[in-house]
mmCIF file of C-alpha atoms in Angstrom:
data_model
loop_
_atom_site.group_PDB
_atom_site.id
_atom_site.type_symbol
_atom_site.label_atom_id
_atom_site.label_comp_id
_atom_site.label_asym_id
_atom_site.label_seq_id
_atom_site.Cartn_x
_atom_site.Cartn_y
_atom_site.Cartn_z
ATOM 1 C CA MET A 1 -19.155 -10.318 -12.319
ATOM 2 C CA PRO A 2 -16.095 -8.121 -12.955
ATOM 3 C CA VAL A 3 -13.329 -7.667 -10.424
ATOM 4 C CA ARG A 4 -13.946 -4.729 -8.126
ATOM 5 C CA LEU A 5 -11.374 -2.022 -8.837
ATOM 6 C CA THR A 6 -10.027 -0.389 -5.719
ATOM 7 C CA ALA A 7 -7.051 1.581 -4.550
ATOM 8 C CA GLY A 8 -6.727 0.081 -1.090
ATOM 9 C CA HIS A 9 -3.561 0.351 0.949
ATOM 10 C CA HIS A 10 -2.158 -2.109 3.434
ATOM 11 C CA THR A 11 0.976 -2.085 5.505
ATOM 12 C CA THR A 12 2.699 -4.839 7.422
ATOM 13 C CA GLY A 13 2.460 -4.170 11.130
ATOM 14 C CA GLY A 14 1.179 -0.640 10.534
ATOM 15 C CA ARG A 15 4.527 1.032 11.133
ATOM 16 C CA VAL A 16 7.474 2.440 9.213
ATOM 17 C CA CYS A 17 10.849 1.052 10.265
ATOM 18 C CA ARG A 18 14.316 2.421 9.694
ATOM 19 C CA VAL A 19 16.761 0.790 7.313
ATOM 20 C CA ASP A 20 20.438 0.763 8.181
ATOM 21 C CA TRP A 21 22.244 1.391 4.899
ATOM 22 C CA ARG A 22 25.974 1.242 5.554
ATOM 23 C CA GLY A 23 27.006 2.574 2.168
ATOM 24 C CA GLY A 24 25.901 6.144 2.686
ATOM 25 C CA GLY A 25 24.332 6.856 6.049
ATOM 26 C CA GLY A 26 20.999 5.879 7.574
ATOM 27 C CA VAL A 27 17.962 5.861 5.303
ATOM 28 C CA ALA A 28 14.422 5.870 6.669
ATOM 29 C CA GLY A 29 11.993 3.342 5.291
ATOM 30 C CA GLY A 30 9.435 5.115 3.125
ATOM 31 C CA ARG A 31 6.712 4.640 0.547
ATOM 32 C CA LEU A 32 7.652 4.030 -3.070
ATOM 33 C CA GLU A 33 5.172 5.903 -5.280
ATOM 34 C CA ILE A 34 4.585 5.457 -8.999
ATOM 35 C CA ASP A 35 2.476 8.506 -9.869
ATOM 36 C CA GLY A 36 0.880 8.910 -13.297
ATOM 37 C CA VAL A 37 3.803 7.376 -15.182
ATOM 38 C CA SER A 38 3.376 7.110 -18.965
ATOM 39 C CA LYS A 39 5.733 5.785 -21.621
ATOM 40 C CA LYS A 40 5.547 5.338 -25.397
ATOM 41 C CA TYR A 41 7.874 3.592 -27.839
ATOM 42 C CA GLY A 42 7.023 5.275 -31.103
ATOM 43 C CA ASP A 43 3.324 4.601 -31.631
ATOM 44 C CA VAL A 44 3.240 1.838 -29.029
ATOM 45 C CA VAL A 45 1.878 2.905 -25.639
ATOM 46 C CA ALA A 46 3.713 0.921 -22.959
ATOM 47 C CA LEU A 47 2.315 2.707 -19.888
ATOM 48 C CA ARG A 48 -0.826 4.818 -19.470
ATOM 49 C CA GLU A 49 -0.698 6.930 -16.301
ATOM 50 C CA MET A 50 0.503 3.997 -14.216
ATOM 51 C CA THR A 51 -0.234 4.815 -10.578
ATOM 52 C CA PHE A 52 0.275 2.792 -7.409
ATOM 53 C CA ASP A 53 2.442 2.766 -4.304
ATOM 54 C CA VAL A 54 4.336 0.282 -2.186
ATOM 55 C CA ASN A 55 4.439 1.039 1.523
ATOM 56 C CA ALA A 56 7.437 0.626 3.779
ATOM 57 C CA GLY A 57 7.493 -2.942 5.040
ATOM 58 C CA GLU A 58 5.120 -4.215 2.350
ATOM 59 C CA LEU A 59 5.429 -7.054 -0.143
ATOM 60 C CA PHE A 60 3.695 -5.956 -3.338
ATOM 61 C CA GLY A 61 3.023 -8.407 -6.165
ATOM 62 C CA PHE A 62 3.010 -6.898 -9.655
ATOM 63 C CA VAL A 63 1.267 -9.205 -12.128
ATOM 64 C CA GLY A 64 0.157 -9.020 -15.727
ATOM 65 C CA SER A 65 0.527 -10.692 -19.093
ATOM 66 C CA ASN A 66 3.724 -10.454 -21.106
ATOM 67 C CA GLY A 67 3.937 -6.954 -22.546
ATOM 68 C CA ALA A 68 1.516 -5.475 -19.994
ATOM 69 C CA GLY A 69 4.093 -2.914 -18.808
ATOM 70 C CA LYS A 70 5.594 -4.450 -15.665
ATOM 71 C CA THR A 71 9.236 -4.387 -16.729
ATOM 72 C CA THR A 72 8.940 -0.890 -18.204
ATOM 73 C CA THR A 73 7.510 0.353 -14.889
ATOM 74 C CA MET A 74 10.347 -1.231 -12.938
ATOM 75 C CA ARG A 75 13.008 0.197 -15.232
ATOM 76 C CA ILE A 76 11.532 3.671 -14.885
ATOM 77 C CA ALA A 77 11.457 3.297 -11.088
ATOM 78 C CA LEU A 78 15.138 2.378 -11.198
ATOM 79 C CA GLY A 79 16.032 5.187 -13.592
ATOM 80 C CA VAL A 80 17.151 2.918 -16.436
ATOM 81 C CA LEU A 81 14.346 4.402 -18.564
ATOM 82 C CA ALA A 82 12.955 7.933 -18.537
ATOM 83 C CA ALA A 83 9.205 8.395 -18.296
ATOM 84 C CA ASP A 84 7.369 10.571 -20.799
ATOM 85 C CA ALA A 85 5.157 11.817 -17.971
ATOM 86 C CA GLY A 86 4.629 11.211 -14.278
ATOM 87 C CA VAL A 87 7.032 10.884 -11.381
ATOM 88 C CA VAL A 88 8.527 8.205 -9.121
ATOM 89 C CA ARG A 89 8.930 9.147 -5.447
ATOM 90 C CA TRP A 90 10.435 7.544 -2.397
ATOM 91 C CA GLY A 91 9.557 8.928 1.006
ATOM 92 C CA GLY A 92 7.616 11.723 -0.677
ATOM 93 C CA GLU A 93 10.544 13.016 -2.730
ATOM 94 C CA PRO A 94 11.301 12.370 -6.430
ATOM 95 C CA ILE A 95 13.911 9.667 -6.882
ATOM 96 C CA THR A 96 17.304 11.085 -7.860
ATOM 97 C CA LEU A 97 20.621 9.599 -8.907
ATOM 98 C CA GLU A 98 21.660 9.522 -5.255
ATOM 99 C CA THR A 99 18.525 7.792 -3.980
ATOM 100 C CA ARG A 100 18.764 5.220 -6.796
ATOM 101 C CA ARG A 101 21.877 3.939 -5.075
ATOM 102 C CA HIS A 102 19.569 2.662 -2.333
ATOM 103 C CA ILE A 103 17.563 0.441 -4.713
ATOM 104 C CA GLY A 104 18.213 -3.271 -4.996
ATOM 105 C CA TYR A 105 17.226 -4.285 -8.520
ATOM 106 C CA MET A 106 16.959 -7.760 -10.021
ATOM 107 C CA PRO A 107 16.302 -7.607 -13.777
ATOM 108 C CA GLU A 108 14.382 -10.283 -15.658
ATOM 109 C CA GLU A 109 17.282 -10.611 -18.104
ATOM 110 C CA ARG A 110 20.072 -11.412 -15.710
ATOM 111 C CA GLY A 111 22.866 -8.859 -15.658
ATOM 112 C CA LEU A 112 25.844 -10.731 -14.229
ATOM 113 C CA TYR A 113 29.260 -10.921 -15.875
ATOM 114 C CA PRO A 114 29.436 -14.562 -17.029
ATOM 115 C CA LYS A 115 33.248 -14.965 -16.896
ATOM 116 C CA MET A 116 33.767 -13.130 -13.610
ATOM 117 C CA LYS A 117 34.011 -15.086 -10.373
ATOM 118 C CA VAL A 118 30.976 -14.913 -8.112
ATOM 119 C CA GLY A 119 32.689 -13.497 -5.022
ATOM 120 C CA GLU A 120 34.730 -10.926 -6.923
ATOM 121 C CA GLN A 121 31.670 -9.776 -8.820
ATOM 122 C CA LEU A 122 29.536 -9.320 -5.722
ATOM 123 C CA VAL A 123 32.268 -7.406 -3.916
ATOM 124 C CA TYR A 124 32.682 -5.180 -6.983
ATOM 125 C CA LEU A 125 28.948 -4.427 -7.106
ATOM 126 C CA ALA A 126 28.818 -3.716 -3.372
ATOM 127 C CA ARG A 127 31.738 -1.283 -3.715
ATOM 128 C CA LEU A 128 29.918 0.497 -6.553
ATOM 129 C CA HIS A 129 27.086 1.133 -4.100
ATOM 130 C CA GLY A 130 29.472 2.747 -1.613
ATOM 131 C CA LEU A 131 30.479 -0.013 0.780
ATOM 132 C CA SER A 132 34.070 -0.208 1.949
ATOM 133 C CA SER A 133 36.152 -3.229 0.991
ATOM 134 C CA VAL A 134 35.746 -4.752 4.460
ATOM 135 C CA GLU A 135 31.995 -4.116 4.524
ATOM 136 C CA ALA A 136 31.574 -5.476 1.000
ATOM 137 C CA LYS A 137 33.397 -8.723 1.775
ATOM 138 C CA ARG A 138 31.429 -9.160 5.001
ATOM 139 C CA SER A 139 28.126 -8.601 3.210
ATOM 140 C CA VAL A 140 29.055 -10.961 0.365
ATOM 141 C CA ALA A 141 29.958 -13.689 2.864
ATOM 142 C CA GLU A 142 26.639 -13.185 4.671
ATOM 143 C CA TRP A 143 24.407 -13.242 1.580
ATOM 144 C CA THR A 144 26.123 -16.063 -0.277
ATOM 145 C CA GLU A 145 25.882 -18.182 2.870
ATOM 146 C CA ARG A 146 22.222 -17.360 3.361
ATOM 147 C CA LEU A 147 21.362 -18.001 -0.282
ATOM 148 C CA GLY A 148 23.264 -21.278 -0.437
ATOM 149 C CA VAL A 149 26.066 -20.299 -2.822
ATOM 150 C CA ALA A 150 28.899 -19.603 -0.372
ATOM 151 C CA GLY A 151 30.858 -22.540 -1.779
ATOM 152 C CA ARG A 152 30.640 -21.121 -5.317
ATOM 153 C CA GLN A 153 32.347 -17.778 -4.695
ATOM 154 C CA GLY A 154 35.430 -18.897 -6.597
ATOM 155 C CA ASP A 155 33.442 -20.137 -9.629
ATOM 156 C CA GLU A 156 32.659 -18.204 -12.766
ATOM 157 C CA VAL A 157 28.988 -17.301 -13.067
ATOM 158 C CA GLN A 158 28.686 -19.098 -16.404
ATOM 159 C CA SER A 159 29.624 -22.388 -14.741
ATOM 160 C CA LEU A 160 26.673 -22.256 -12.358
ATOM 161 C CA SER A 161 23.279 -23.831 -12.855
ATOM 162 C CA LEU A 162 20.478 -21.449 -13.786
ATOM 163 C CA GLY A 163 19.059 -21.749 -10.279
ATOM 164 C CA ASN A 164 22.371 -20.821 -8.670
ATOM 165 C CA GLN A 165 22.812 -17.943 -11.104
ATOM 166 C CA GLN A 166 19.438 -16.744 -9.899
ATOM 167 C CA ARG A 167 20.596 -16.916 -6.281
ATOM 168 C CA VAL A 168 23.730 -14.939 -7.112
ATOM 169 C CA GLN A 169 21.623 -12.350 -8.947
ATOM 170 C CA LEU A 170 19.494 -11.935 -5.827
ATOM 171 C CA ALA A 171 22.652 -11.574 -3.726
ATOM 172 C CA ALA A 172 23.721 -8.790 -6.101
ATOM 173 C CA ALA A 173 20.446 -6.984 -5.387
ATOM 174 C CA LEU A 174 20.855 -7.368 -1.619
ATOM 175 C CA VAL A 175 24.569 -7.024 -0.999
ATOM 176 C CA HIS A 176 24.461 -3.251 -0.430
ATOM 177 C CA ASN A 177 21.557 -3.501 2.066
ATOM 178 C CA PRO A 178 19.089 -1.557 -0.106
ATOM 179 C CA GLY A 179 16.234 0.599 1.131
ATOM 180 C CA ILE A 180 13.972 -0.527 -1.738
ATOM 181 C CA LEU A 181 13.787 -3.889 -3.516
ATOM 182 C CA VAL A 182 12.537 -4.077 -7.118
ATOM 183 C CA LEU A 183 12.630 -7.624 -8.497
ATOM 184 C CA ASP A 184 11.547 -8.689 -11.981
ATOM 185 C CA GLU A 185 10.544 -12.391 -12.050
ATOM 186 C CA PRO A 186 12.848 -13.358 -9.156
ATOM 187 C CA PHE A 187 11.345 -16.856 -8.784
ATOM 188 C CA SER A 188 11.760 -17.880 -12.416
ATOM 189 C CA GLY A 189 13.619 -21.185 -12.772
ATOM 190 C CA LEU A 190 14.009 -21.850 -9.046
ATOM 191 C CA ASP A 191 13.423 -25.232 -7.456
ATOM 192 C CA PRO A 192 11.004 -25.450 -4.481
ATOM 193 C CA VAL A 193 13.794 -25.215 -1.900
ATOM 194 C CA ALA A 194 15.214 -22.093 -3.532
ATOM 195 C CA VAL A 195 11.704 -20.594 -3.743
ATOM 196 C CA ASP A 196 11.345 -21.069 0.013
ATOM 197 C CA VAL A 197 14.730 -19.456 0.664
ATOM 198 C CA MET A 198 13.938 -16.458 -1.526
ATOM 199 C CA SER A 199 10.453 -16.087 -0.016
ATOM 200 C CA THR A 200 11.958 -15.983 3.464
ATOM 201 C CA VAL A 201 14.503 -13.368 2.410
ATOM 202 C CA LEU A 202 11.832 -11.113 0.921
ATOM 203 C CA ARG A 203 9.636 -11.418 4.013
ATOM 204 C CA ASP A 204 12.600 -10.569 6.247
ATOM 205 C CA LYS A 205 13.463 -7.475 4.187
ATOM 206 C CA ALA A 206 9.844 -6.305 4.384
ATOM 207 C CA GLN A 207 9.874 -6.812 8.160
ATOM 208 C CA GLN A 208 12.900 -4.483 8.277
ATOM 209 C CA GLY A 209 10.767 -1.734 6.705
ATOM 210 C CA VAL A 210 11.880 -2.152 3.092
ATOM 211 C CA PRO A 211 9.207 -1.711 0.391
ATOM 212 C CA VAL A 212 9.467 -4.836 -1.793
ATOM 213 C CA ILE A 213 7.900 -5.056 -5.243
ATOM 214 C CA PHE A 214 8.260 -8.098 -7.470
ATOM 215 C CA SER A 215 6.653 -9.380 -10.628
ATOM 216 C CA SER A 216 5.879 -13.043 -11.144
ATOM 217 C CA HIS A 217 3.786 -15.358 -13.292
ATOM 218 C CA GLN A 218 3.588 -17.807 -10.381
ATOM 219 C CA LEU A 219 0.284 -16.455 -9.093
ATOM 220 C CA ASP A 220 -0.169 -19.040 -6.360
ATOM 221 C CA LEU A 221 3.116 -17.820 -4.883
ATOM 222 C CA VAL A 222 2.073 -14.172 -5.220
ATOM 223 C CA GLU A 223 -1.233 -14.954 -3.501
ATOM 224 C CA ARG A 224 0.526 -16.663 -0.608
ATOM 225 C CA LEU A 225 3.355 -14.172 -0.140
ATOM 226 C CA CYS A 226 2.112 -10.658 -0.861
ATOM 227 C CA ASP A 227 0.373 -8.075 1.309
ATOM 228 C CA ARG A 228 -1.145 -6.446 -1.769
ATOM 229 C CA VAL A 229 -1.325 -7.239 -5.464
ATOM 230 C CA GLY A 230 -1.597 -4.996 -8.509
ATOM 231 C CA ILE A 231 -2.929 -6.426 -11.771
ATOM 232 C CA VAL A 232 -1.715 -4.635 -14.902
ATOM 233 C CA ARG A 233 -3.352 -4.718 -18.317
ATOM 234 C CA ASN A 234 -2.287 -2.771 -21.405
ATOM 235 C CA GLY A 235 -0.030 -0.466 -19.415
ATOM 236 C CA GLN A 236 -2.622 0.431 -16.771
ATOM 237 C CA MET A 237 -3.233 -0.663 -13.209
ATOM 238 C CA VAL A 238 -6.726 -2.181 -13.350
ATOM 239 C CA ALA A 239 -6.996 -3.811 -9.911
ATOM 240 C CA CYS A 240 -5.006 -3.136 -6.762
ATOM 241 C CA ASP A 241 -5.747 -4.346 -3.238
ATOM 242 C CA THR A 242 -5.136 -7.177 -0.810
ATOM 243 C CA VAL A 243 -5.748 -10.644 -2.221
ATOM 244 C CA ASP A 244 -8.712 -11.132 0.118
ATOM 245 C CA ALA A 245 -10.299 -7.854 -0.982
ATOM 246 C CA LEU A 246 -9.778 -8.664 -4.662
ATOM 247 C CA ARG A 247 -11.282 -12.114 -4.211
ATOM 248 C CA ALA A 248 -14.235 -10.684 -2.286
ATOM 249 C CA GLY A 249 -14.945 -8.377 -5.208
ATOM 250 C CA GLY A 250 -14.833 -11.188 -7.748
ATOM 251 C CA SER A 251 -17.399 -13.736 -8.755
ATOM 252 C CA LEU A 252 -18.754 -16.402 -6.424
ATOM 253 C CA HIS A 253 -18.120 -19.921 -7.686
ATOM 254 C CA LEU A 254 -19.827 -23.177 -6.866
ATOM 255 C CA VAL A 255 -17.931 -26.471 -7.035
ATOM 256 C CA VAL A 256 -20.197 -29.439 -7.772
ATOM 257 C CA ASP A 257 -18.843 -32.987 -7.890
ATOM 258 C CA ALA A 258 -21.500 -35.185 -9.469
ATOM 259 C CA PRO A 259 -19.696 -38.277 -10.854
ATOM 260 C CA ASN A 260 -22.607 -39.448 -13.028
ATOM 261 C CA ALA A 261 -23.609 -36.042 -14.366
ATOM 262 C CA PRO A 262 -23.375 -35.662 -18.165
ATOM 263 C CA ARG A 263 -21.848 -32.589 -19.763
ATOM 264 C CA GLY A 264 -24.431 -29.856 -20.028
ATOM 265 C CA TRP A 265 -26.373 -30.858 -16.912
ATOM 266 C CA ALA A 266 -26.256 -27.250 -15.613
ATOM 267 C CA ASP A 267 -27.100 -25.587 -18.936
ATOM 268 C CA GLY A 268 -30.210 -23.457 -18.738
ATOM 269 C CA LEU A 269 -30.105 -22.849 -14.985
ATOM 270 C CA ALA A 270 -30.950 -19.196 -14.289
ATOM 271 C CA GLY A 271 -27.962 -17.033 -13.315
ATOM 272 C CA VAL A 272 -25.501 -19.901 -13.694
ATOM 273 C CA ARG A 273 -22.514 -20.116 -16.032
ATOM 274 C CA VAL A 274 -20.309 -23.180 -16.381
ATOM 275 C CA THR A 275 -16.703 -21.981 -16.301
ATOM 276 C CA ARG A 276 -14.929 -25.323 -16.631
ATOM 277 C CA HIS A 277 -14.893 -29.034 -15.859
ATOM 278 C CA GLU A 278 -12.198 -30.723 -13.768
ATOM 279 C CA GLY A 279 -12.737 -34.473 -13.939
ATOM 280 C CA SER A 280 -16.132 -35.156 -12.347
ATOM 281 C CA GLN A 281 -16.238 -31.622 -10.916
ATOM 282 C CA THR A 282 -18.152 -28.784 -12.560
ATOM 283 C CA ILE A 283 -17.141 -25.227 -11.653
ATOM 284 C CA LEU A 284 -20.060 -22.810 -11.884
ATOM 285 C CA GLU A 285 -20.130 -19.037 -11.671
ATOM 286 C CA LEU A 286 -23.195 -17.749 -9.834
ATOM 287 C CA GLY A 287 -24.880 -14.510 -10.821
ATOM 288 C CA ASP A 288 -26.964 -12.357 -8.489
ATOM 289 C CA ASP A 289 -30.170 -14.138 -9.544
ATOM 290 C CA ALA A 290 -28.813 -17.677 -9.173
ATOM 291 C CA ASP A 291 -30.535 -20.159 -6.825
ATOM 292 C CA ASP A 292 -27.973 -22.569 -5.412
ATOM 293 C CA GLN A 293 -30.738 -24.922 -4.254
ATOM 294 C CA ALA A 294 -31.951 -25.202 -7.845
ATOM 295 C CA VAL A 295 -28.388 -26.088 -8.811
ATOM 296 C CA LEU A 296 -28.276 -28.754 -6.111
ATOM 297 C CA ARG A 297 -31.580 -30.254 -7.267
ATOM 298 C CA ALA A 298 -30.337 -30.369 -10.864
ATOM 299 C CA ALA A 299 -27.123 -32.081 -9.753
ATOM 300 C CA LEU A 300 -28.945 -34.644 -7.590
ATOM 301 C CA ALA A 301 -31.182 -35.472 -10.527
ATOM 302 C CA THR A 302 -28.117 -36.935 -12.249
ATOM 303 C CA GLY A 303 -27.128 -39.182 -9.321
ATOM 304 C CA PRO A 304 -25.005 -38.827 -6.164
ATOM 305 C CA VAL A 305 -23.316 -35.497 -5.333
ATOM 306 C CA THR A 306 -20.048 -35.874 -3.411
ATOM 307 C CA GLU A 307 -19.168 -32.167 -3.173
ATOM 308 C CA PHE A 308 -21.248 -29.017 -3.217
ATOM 309 C CA SER A 309 -19.292 -26.021 -1.976
ATOM 310 C CA ARG A 310 -19.019 -22.268 -2.488
ATOM 311 C CA ARG A 311 -15.689 -20.567 -2.992
ATOM 312 C CA ARG A 312 -14.262 -17.267 -4.078
ATOM 313 C CA GLN A 313 -12.027 -17.027 -7.111
ATOM 314 C CA SER A 314 -8.317 -17.615 -6.714
ATOM 315 C CA LEU A 315 -5.864 -14.946 -7.825
ATOM 316 C CA THR A 316 -5.202 -17.033 -10.945
ATOM 317 C CA GLU A 317 -8.899 -17.016 -11.836
ATOM 318 C CA LEU A 318 -9.156 -13.282 -11.168
ATOM 319 C CA PHE A 319 -6.154 -12.714 -13.397
ATOM 320 C CA ARG A 320 -7.701 -14.760 -16.212
ATOM 321 C CA ASN A 321 -10.877 -12.705 -15.968
ATOM 322 C CA VAL A 322 -9.032 -9.395 -16.057
ATOM 323 C CA VAL A 323 -7.017 -10.469 -19.088
ATOM 324 C CA ALA A 324 -10.161 -11.790 -20.808
ATOM 325 C CA GLU A 325 -11.927 -8.465 -20.204
ATOM 326 C CA GLY A 326 -9.030 -6.702 -21.918
ATOM 327 C CA VAL A 327 -9.185 -9.011 -24.929
ATOM 328 C CA ALA A 328 -12.970 -8.590 -25.191
ATOM 329 C CA ALA A 329 -12.618 -4.815 -25.073
#
């Protein structure tokens, strides 16, 4: 059964909060809209009318295979790339050079100066976004402390571990108190403690009314953290909704643990497809005409059955199906 394609919207708490941006006056939290954005590189189509939005106060997970168009979309939202067609809006208005100053961006290829000291670099970046010297130093102290790199302010970036470089890169995206957060693979290379710290930071920013969009290949983390998820394939948004809604629209699976069952025990059962084996477990996909009691009888015919349970697909399984559909097409 294919994933149900929807365009559902979900907000955290159902309200739009205000964001206090000290660098240039108050900025109201608002929806980030990617509307019909297309982009080509020569004959290669990177984006095909990419359309979705991220509400104020929402964590939006942006997932897809390498080359699906995630980074291109983010760069267009930031203004690093120009779209061939379509528009990016924030709060209902097209994003301009001025409003781009309110975006906190974390690129996949890290953009820090390797020989510059951490503290000096963060203050410099905060000043570029309009903060005064006093405000910049205060913000740098706050974010380096929160992200666990306060003691490394005097070190050159190149001397830091990859995980600490990642923390400093996130501080660079947050130091000017942005009204929008756009993060490309922010969890890459982080240890579990750092993942928890970053997850907490992103949740807190969303609770302040900031629309937060991030891409990640760690789908279990996306499933746990995000209000909504968009799955991208070949430059198009092919599924977009809450994780629960996406899972509800996917296939129903049956987990059968029959330790003595030989491979192929479920072959030939009507409406049943074996998706994989995990040790003594067999994972079955049930079609509309499947009879789970017939499956149970077939399993019991092989010996004891220690587990027989229904479950919906995980986000990882949904993602595999979406990618497989694209390859088959």
